[in-house]
Amino acid sequence: MNSIDMPALADATPTIRHDWTREEAAAIYHAPFADLMFRAQTIHRQSFNPNEVQCNQLLNVKTGGCAEDCGYCSQSAHHDTELPASKLMDPKKVIESAKAARDAGATRYCMGAAWREPKERDMAPVIEMVKGVKALGMEACMTLGMLTDDQAKQLKDAGLDYYNHNIDTSEEFYPNVVTTRSFADRLDTVHKVQDAGIKVCCGGILGLGEKPTDRVEMLRTLANLPQHPESVPINMLIPIEGTPIAETAAPIDPFEFVRTIALARIMMPKSDVRIAAGRTAMSDEMQALCFLAGANSIFIGEQLLTTPNPGDSKDRQLFARLGITARGELGVHAHSDV
């Protein structure tokens, strides 16, 4: 370590690339684990405080009945998961929930609706939600399915900071996961969101039955976009009874998950990399390795869209053990006694 000038590393400007080859990305992913972790942590320190993690909270503002057939999702109308469909929540209730999340330490509030795409009649209440969250001093994120150019512009004009639209996996493996839309459809919405001037939250899911090559190609697709997603969530599949993939999926090896986090950090050095769904199945040690590999964002709270999350108390304990504080100055997580 004496040969490393840490202040110089912290001041260095990471190289942003959009021309990664399959061979380069695969070589990084399969590197000796210690070398991979060292490279990822070094790059991480060039743009981020390694002891700071962004806290987001997620709310399902419209549950179930989705026309898409995503093989992992309990909200698809194609699967028998006994999850009842609901109407879009009242914006006032959403804003109340966002305020509670802010007071618990979240600095970004993410709202998801189980739609293939929003209808025009849906836009007014959605826009009210965005404006209400922004008025609380929080960043606002939405995931509503596919968008038109006009809908993206409406969300931008309302002040939306981020739009989530995951590509899930590689283009080659994608038809094994979803058949009601194409991989190109996903990228089309990402481009519309970027063209509107909204930041993109885009990542994928591990444990769908994909090969390591698919994980590498998923991240290479994102890293080779003209503009990197500002936020890259990496989800670990939580198998849900009644979904097709739950019947065939096998748990992903923890080191393979950490390797994926590290590859995302190396290829997209200025993006927030989030450990998203699946943390309830991760040990504290696995999460610590993810942070070491360059993850710097999590969801807080006890619930994601339809799956459980560790909860604030457990996260505070983990942060305290690792000497991590929350990014920003809102709520209890921003203080050193988390």
Short mmCIF file of C-alpha atoms in Angstrom, two decimals:
data_model
loop_
_atom_site.label_atom_id
_atom_site.label_comp_id
_atom_site.label_asym_id
_atom_site.label_seq_id
_atom_site.Cartn_x
_atom_site.Cartn_y
_atom_site.Cartn_z
CA MET A 1 0.00 0.00 0.00
CA ASN A 2 2.95 2.34 0.53
CA SER A 3 3.46 2.50 -3.24
CA ILE A 4 -0.07 3.86 -3.77
CA ASP A 5 -0.56 7.60 -3.52
CA MET A 6 -4.10 7.60 -2.14
CA PRO A 7 -4.65 11.40 -2.36
CA ALA A 8 -3.55 11.29 -5.98
CA LEU A 9 -5.97 8.46 -6.63
CA ALA A 10 -8.79 10.41 -5.05
CA ASP A 11 -8.09 13.41 -7.27
CA ALA A 12 -7.71 11.40 -10.46
CA THR A 13 -10.31 11.62 -13.19
CA PRO A 14 -11.63 8.19 -14.21
CA THR A 15 -11.67 7.31 -17.88
CA ILE A 16 -15.19 7.18 -19.33
CA ARG A 17 -15.46 4.76 -22.23
CA HIS A 18 -18.25 3.67 -24.56
CA ASP A 19 -16.32 1.16 -26.66
CA TRP A 20 -15.83 -1.87 -24.43
CA THR A 21 -15.30 -5.15 -26.27
CA ARG A 22 -16.68 -8.52 -25.21
CA GLU A 23 -13.17 -9.77 -24.60
CA GLU A 24 -12.16 -6.82 -22.41
CA ALA A 25 -15.29 -6.99 -20.27
CA ALA A 26 -15.07 -10.76 -19.84
CA ALA A 27 -11.41 -10.56 -18.87
CA ILE A 28 -12.23 -8.07 -16.12
CA TYR A 29 -15.13 -10.16 -14.81
CA HIS A 30 -13.03 -13.35 -14.66
CA ALA A 31 -9.87 -11.73 -13.21
CA PRO A 32 -8.47 -13.11 -9.94
CA PHE A 33 -10.86 -11.95 -7.25
CA ALA A 34 -8.33 -9.90 -5.27
CA ASP A 35 -7.16 -8.10 -8.42
CA LEU A 36 -10.75 -7.38 -9.47
CA MET A 37 -11.66 -5.98 -6.06
CA PHE A 38 -8.54 -3.81 -5.89
CA ARG A 39 -9.19 -2.35 -9.35
CA ALA A 40 -12.86 -1.69 -8.61
CA GLN A 41 -12.17 -0.07 -5.23
CA THR A 42 -9.40 2.09 -6.70
CA ILE A 43 -11.74 3.34 -9.44
CA HIS A 44 -14.54 3.81 -6.92
CA ARG A 45 -12.38 6.14 -4.82
CA GLN A 46 -11.69 8.35 -7.82
CA SER A 47 -15.31 9.55 -7.92
CA PHE A 48 -16.95 8.62 -4.62
CA ASN A 49 -16.44 8.59 -0.87
CA PRO A 50 -15.95 4.84 -0.21
CA ASN A 51 -17.58 5.13 3.21
CA GLU A 52 -20.77 6.80 2.01
CA VAL A 53 -23.86 5.08 0.61
CA GLN A 54 -26.92 6.64 -0.99
CA CYS A 55 -30.26 5.64 0.58
CA ASN A 56 -33.35 5.30 -1.62
CA GLN A 57 -36.86 4.18 -0.78
CA LEU A 58 -39.26 2.47 -3.17
CA LEU A 59 -43.05 2.48 -3.22
CA ASN A 60 -45.39 0.48 -5.44
CA VAL A 61 -47.93 3.11 -6.46
CA LYS A 62 -49.89 0.71 -8.66
CA THR A 63 -49.74 -3.04 -8.01
CA GLY A 64 -50.35 -6.03 -10.27
CA GLY A 65 -52.30 -6.60 -13.47
CA CYS A 66 -49.37 -5.78 -15.74
CA ALA A 67 -49.76 -6.87 -19.37
CA GLU A 68 -46.08 -7.85 -19.67
CA ASP A 69 -45.06 -11.49 -19.10
CA CYS A 70 -41.70 -10.97 -17.32
CA GLY A 71 -40.91 -14.46 -16.05
CA TYR A 72 -39.66 -13.29 -12.66
CA CYS A 73 -42.41 -10.80 -11.78
CA SER A 74 -45.32 -11.41 -9.42
CA GLN A 75 -47.16 -8.40 -10.88
CA SER A 76 -47.65 -9.92 -14.33
CA ALA A 77 -51.25 -10.71 -15.26
CA HIS A 78 -49.86 -13.80 -17.05
CA HIS A 79 -48.82 -15.52 -13.79
CA ASP A 80 -50.87 -16.99 -10.96
CA THR A 81 -49.18 -15.39 -7.96
CA GLU A 82 -52.33 -14.45 -6.02
CA LEU A 83 -51.24 -10.82 -6.05
CA PRO A 84 -54.35 -8.66 -6.47
CA ALA A 85 -54.26 -5.77 -8.91
CA SER A 86 -54.80 -2.30 -7.52
CA LYS A 87 -55.61 1.12 -8.87
CA LEU A 88 -53.08 3.95 -8.91
CA MET A 89 -52.58 5.34 -5.41
CA ASP A 90 -53.86 8.74 -4.40
CA PRO A 91 -50.95 11.19 -4.89
CA LYS A 92 -51.54 12.63 -1.40
CA LYS A 93 -50.91 9.20 0.18
CA VAL A 94 -47.77 8.78 -1.93
CA ILE A 95 -46.44 12.14 -0.78
CA GLU A 96 -47.17 11.26 2.86
CA SER A 97 -45.19 8.05 2.41
CA ALA A 98 -42.34 9.99 0.79
CA LYS A 99 -42.18 12.35 3.77
CA ALA A 100 -41.87 9.40 6.14
CA ALA A 101 -39.10 7.97 3.96
CA ARG A 102 -37.28 11.29 4.00
CA ASP A 103 -37.51 11.42 7.78
CA ALA A 104 -36.07 7.89 7.93
CA GLY A 105 -33.02 8.90 5.88
CA ALA A 106 -33.95 8.44 2.23
CA THR A 107 -32.76 11.15 -0.14
CA ARG A 108 -34.34 9.67 -3.28
CA TYR A 109 -37.91 8.42 -3.53
CA CYS A 110 -38.67 5.85 -6.21
CA MET A 111 -42.24 5.16 -7.37
CA GLY A 112 -43.18 2.14 -9.48
CA ALA A 113 -46.39 1.35 -11.35
CA ALA A 114 -47.09 -2.09 -12.82
CA TRP A 115 -47.88 -0.97 -16.37
CA ARG A 116 -46.70 -1.92 -19.83
CA GLU A 117 -46.93 1.82 -20.47
CA PRO A 118 -48.92 4.65 -18.84
CA LYS A 119 -52.08 5.92 -20.46
CA GLU A 120 -52.52 9.64 -20.96
CA ARG A 121 -55.12 9.76 -18.17
CA ASP A 122 -52.46 8.44 -15.79
CA MET A 123 -50.03 11.28 -16.36
CA ALA A 124 -51.77 13.97 -14.27
CA PRO A 125 -51.68 12.02 -10.96
CA VAL A 126 -48.15 10.77 -11.71
CA ILE A 127 -46.98 14.34 -12.28
CA GLU A 128 -48.64 15.39 -9.01
CA MET A 129 -46.61 12.67 -7.25
CA VAL A 130 -43.36 13.88 -8.79
CA LYS A 131 -44.00 17.50 -7.85
CA GLY A 132 -44.97 16.51 -4.31
CA VAL A 133 -41.80 14.49 -3.76
CA LYS A 134 -39.65 17.29 -5.16
CA ALA A 135 -41.33 19.77 -2.80
CA LEU A 136 -40.03 17.65 0.09
CA GLY A 137 -36.45 18.31 -1.03
CA MET A 138 -35.96 14.74 -2.30
CA GLU A 139 -34.89 13.37 -5.66
CA ALA A 140 -37.79 11.75 -7.51
CA CYS A 141 -37.56 8.54 -9.54
CA MET A 142 -40.34 6.81 -11.49
CA THR A 143 -40.73 3.48 -13.28
CA LEU A 144 -43.88 3.30 -15.39
CA GLY A 145 -42.94 1.03 -18.29
CA MET A 146 -42.43 2.24 -21.83
CA LEU A 147 -42.87 5.94 -22.58
CA THR A 148 -43.65 8.13 -25.56
CA ASP A 149 -41.48 11.17 -26.28
CA ASP A 150 -44.28 13.44 -25.03
CA GLN A 151 -44.67 11.51 -21.76
CA ALA A 152 -40.93 11.73 -21.14
CA LYS A 153 -41.11 15.50 -21.72
CA GLN A 154 -44.06 15.82 -19.32
CA LEU A 155 -42.08 14.01 -16.60
CA LYS A 156 -39.04 16.20 -17.22
CA ASP A 157 -41.14 19.35 -17.01
CA ALA A 158 -42.58 18.10 -13.70
CA GLY A 159 -39.06 17.89 -12.29
CA LEU A 160 -38.45 14.14 -12.41
CA ASP A 161 -34.80 13.40 -11.65
CA TYR A 162 -34.52 9.71 -12.59
CA TYR A 163 -36.43 7.19 -14.66
CA ASN A 164 -35.93 3.49 -13.98
CA HIS A 165 -36.15 1.10 -16.92
CA ASN A 166 -34.05 -2.04 -16.47
CA ILE A 167 -32.84 -4.13 -19.40
CA ASP A 168 -32.81 -7.18 -17.07
CA THR A 169 -30.16 -9.27 -18.85
CA SER A 170 -28.26 -9.64 -22.11
CA GLU A 171 -29.93 -9.19 -25.48
CA GLU A 172 -29.26 -12.86 -26.28
CA PHE A 173 -30.89 -14.19 -23.09
CA TYR A 174 -33.70 -11.65 -23.00
CA PRO A 175 -36.30 -13.75 -24.92
CA ASN A 176 -36.00 -16.38 -22.16
CA VAL A 177 -37.22 -13.79 -19.67
CA VAL A 178 -39.78 -11.63 -21.53
CA THR A 179 -41.72 -12.23 -24.75
CA THR A 180 -44.24 -9.37 -24.73
CA ARG A 181 -41.63 -6.76 -25.61
CA SER A 182 -38.18 -6.78 -27.17
CA PHE A 183 -34.77 -5.81 -25.87
CA ALA A 184 -34.82 -2.99 -28.43
CA ASP A 185 -38.07 -1.71 -26.88
CA ARG A 186 -36.28 -1.31 -23.56
CA LEU A 187 -33.39 0.60 -25.07
CA ASP A 188 -35.79 2.78 -27.03
CA THR A 189 -37.38 4.06 -23.82
CA VAL A 190 -33.95 4.60 -22.26
CA HIS A 191 -33.01 6.79 -25.24
CA LYS A 192 -36.29 8.74 -25.01
CA VAL A 193 -35.69 9.42 -21.33
CA GLN A 194 -32.12 10.57 -21.98
CA ASP A 195 -33.25 12.75 -24.88
CA ALA A 196 -35.74 14.43 -22.55
CA GLY A 197 -32.94 15.28 -20.14
CA ILE A 198 -33.94 12.87 -17.36
CA LYS A 199 -31.26 10.80 -15.64
CA VAL A 200 -31.48 7.06 -16.22
CA CYS A 201 -31.62 4.27 -13.66
CA CYS A 202 -30.98 1.05 -15.59
CA GLY A 203 -29.58 -2.32 -14.59
CA GLY A 204 -30.64 -5.93 -14.38
CA ILE A 205 -31.33 -9.08 -12.43
CA LEU A 206 -28.95 -11.91 -11.57
CA GLY A 207 -30.14 -15.46 -11.00
CA LEU A 208 -32.58 -15.74 -13.92
CA GLY A 209 -30.75 -18.78 -15.28
CA GLU A 210 -28.33 -16.66 -17.29
CA LYS A 211 -24.66 -17.45 -17.87
CA PRO A 212 -21.78 -15.24 -16.71
CA THR A 213 -21.50 -14.13 -20.34
CA ASP A 214 -25.02 -12.70 -20.10
CA ARG A 215 -24.13 -10.66 -17.01
CA VAL A 216 -21.07 -9.27 -18.76
CA GLU A 217 -23.05 -8.44 -21.91
CA MET A 218 -25.81 -6.75 -19.94
CA LEU A 219 -23.30 -4.38 -18.37
CA ARG A 220 -21.40 -3.92 -21.63
CA THR A 221 -24.64 -2.82 -23.30
CA LEU A 222 -25.12 -0.15 -20.64
CA ALA A 223 -21.48 0.95 -20.62
CA ASN A 224 -21.49 1.35 -24.40
CA LEU A 225 -24.54 3.61 -24.47
CA PRO A 226 -23.70 7.14 -25.64
CA GLN A 227 -24.33 8.22 -22.05
CA HIS A 228 -23.90 5.89 -19.07
CA PRO A 229 -26.94 5.42 -16.83
CA GLU A 230 -26.46 7.63 -13.80
CA SER A 231 -27.71 4.79 -11.60
CA VAL A 232 -27.16 1.05 -12.15
CA PRO A 233 -29.25 -1.25 -9.92
CA ILE A 234 -28.10 -4.86 -9.67
CA ASN A 235 -30.87 -7.12 -8.38
CA MET A 236 -30.55 -10.66 -7.07
CA LEU A 237 -33.60 -12.71 -8.00
CA ILE A 238 -36.04 -13.48 -5.21
CA PRO A 239 -37.97 -16.46 -6.61
CA ILE A 240 -41.71 -15.88 -6.26
CA GLU A 241 -44.09 -18.83 -6.31
CA GLY A 242 -46.26 -18.79 -9.42
CA THR A 243 -43.69 -17.16 -11.68
CA PRO A 244 -42.09 -19.36 -14.39
CA ILE A 245 -38.50 -18.50 -13.51
CA ALA A 246 -39.01 -19.44 -9.84
CA GLU A 247 -39.40 -23.05 -10.96
CA THR A 248 -36.06 -23.21 -12.76
CA ALA A 249 -33.80 -20.57 -11.22
CA ALA A 250 -30.86 -21.54 -9.04
CA PRO A 251 -29.32 -19.26 -6.40
CA ILE A 252 -26.43 -17.19 -7.74
CA ASP A 253 -23.03 -17.69 -6.17
CA PRO A 254 -22.24 -14.70 -3.90
CA PHE A 255 -18.84 -14.17 -5.51
CA GLU A 256 -20.46 -14.05 -8.96
CA PHE A 257 -22.80 -11.33 -7.70
CA VAL A 258 -19.88 -9.34 -6.27
CA ARG A 259 -17.96 -9.74 -9.54
CA THR A 260 -20.91 -8.20 -11.37
CA ILE A 261 -20.93 -5.23 -9.00
CA ALA A 262 -17.20 -4.75 -9.55
CA LEU A 263 -17.55 -4.91 -13.34
CA ALA A 264 -20.31 -2.29 -13.24
CA ARG A 265 -18.10 -0.01 -11.16
CA ILE A 266 -15.10 -0.41 -13.47
CA MET A 267 -17.01 0.08 -16.72
CA MET A 268 -19.26 2.89 -15.45
CA PRO A 269 -16.99 4.68 -12.95
CA LYS A 270 -19.19 7.71 -12.28
CA SER A 271 -22.54 5.90 -11.99
CA ASP A 272 -24.16 5.02 -8.70
CA VAL A 273 -24.16 1.22 -8.44
CA ARG A 274 -27.01 -0.09 -6.31
CA ILE A 275 -27.47 -3.36 -4.48
CA ALA A 276 -31.21 -3.58 -5.10
CA ALA A 277 -33.55 -6.55 -4.59
CA GLY A 278 -32.28 -9.63 -2.80
CA ARG A 279 -30.50 -8.12 0.19
CA THR A 280 -32.66 -10.14 2.59
CA ALA A 281 -30.88 -13.24 1.25
CA MET A 282 -27.40 -11.69 1.57
CA SER A 283 -25.17 -11.96 4.61
CA ASP A 284 -23.61 -8.82 6.06
CA GLU A 285 -20.29 -10.10 4.76
CA MET A 286 -21.62 -10.37 1.20
CA GLN A 287 -23.01 -6.85 1.35
CA ALA A 288 -19.68 -5.59 2.70
CA LEU A 289 -17.92 -7.15 -0.30
CA CYS A 290 -20.41 -5.42 -2.59
CA PHE A 291 -19.54 -2.06 -1.02
CA LEU A 292 -15.85 -2.88 -1.38
CA ALA A 293 -16.48 -3.71 -5.05
CA GLY A 294 -17.95 -0.25 -5.63
CA ALA A 295 -21.63 -0.44 -4.70
CA ASN A 296 -22.69 2.87 -3.18
CA SER A 297 -26.49 2.79 -3.14
CA ILE A 298 -29.22 0.71 -1.48
CA PHE A 299 -32.96 0.71 -0.89
CA ILE A 300 -33.96 1.27 2.72
CA GLY A 301 -37.26 0.32 4.33
CA GLU A 302 -38.86 -3.07 4.89
CA GLN A 303 -40.53 -3.44 1.49
CA LEU A 304 -39.55 -3.05 -2.17
CA LEU A 305 -42.25 -3.42 -4.83
CA THR A 306 -43.60 -6.81 -3.75
CA THR A 307 -40.62 -8.35 -1.95
CA PRO A 308 -39.10 -7.81 1.53
CA ASN A 309 -36.10 -5.61 2.34
CA PRO A 310 -33.87 -5.77 5.45
CA GLY A 311 -35.39 -2.73 7.19
CA ASP A 312 -33.89 0.39 8.73
CA SER A 313 -32.71 -1.15 12.01
CA LYS A 314 -30.68 -3.87 10.30
CA ASP A 315 -29.20 -1.38 7.83
CA ARG A 316 -28.21 1.00 10.64
CA GLN A 317 -26.44 -1.86 12.39
CA LEU A 318 -24.58 -2.84 9.23
CA PHE A 319 -23.58 0.75 8.49
CA ALA A 320 -22.28 1.14 12.04
CA ARG A 321 -20.21 -2.06 11.78
CA LEU A 322 -18.65 -0.90 8.52
CA GLY A 323 -18.20 2.78 9.40
CA ILE A 324 -20.55 3.82 6.58
CA THR A 325 -22.71 6.94 6.60
CA ALA A 326 -25.56 7.88 4.30
CA ARG A 327 -25.10 10.40 1.53
CA GLY A 328 -26.77 13.74 2.13
CA GLU A 329 -27.98 15.46 5.23
CA LEU A 330 -31.58 14.27 5.46
CA GLY A 331 -32.74 12.01 8.26
CA VAL A 332 -31.08 9.75 10.80
CA HIS A 333 -28.98 7.82 8.29
CA ALA A 334 -26.96 10.92 7.50
CA HIS A 335 -25.41 10.96 10.96
CA SER A 336 -22.47 9.02 12.30
CA ASP A 337 -24.59 7.11 14.82
CA VAL A 338 -26.41 5.04 12.16
#
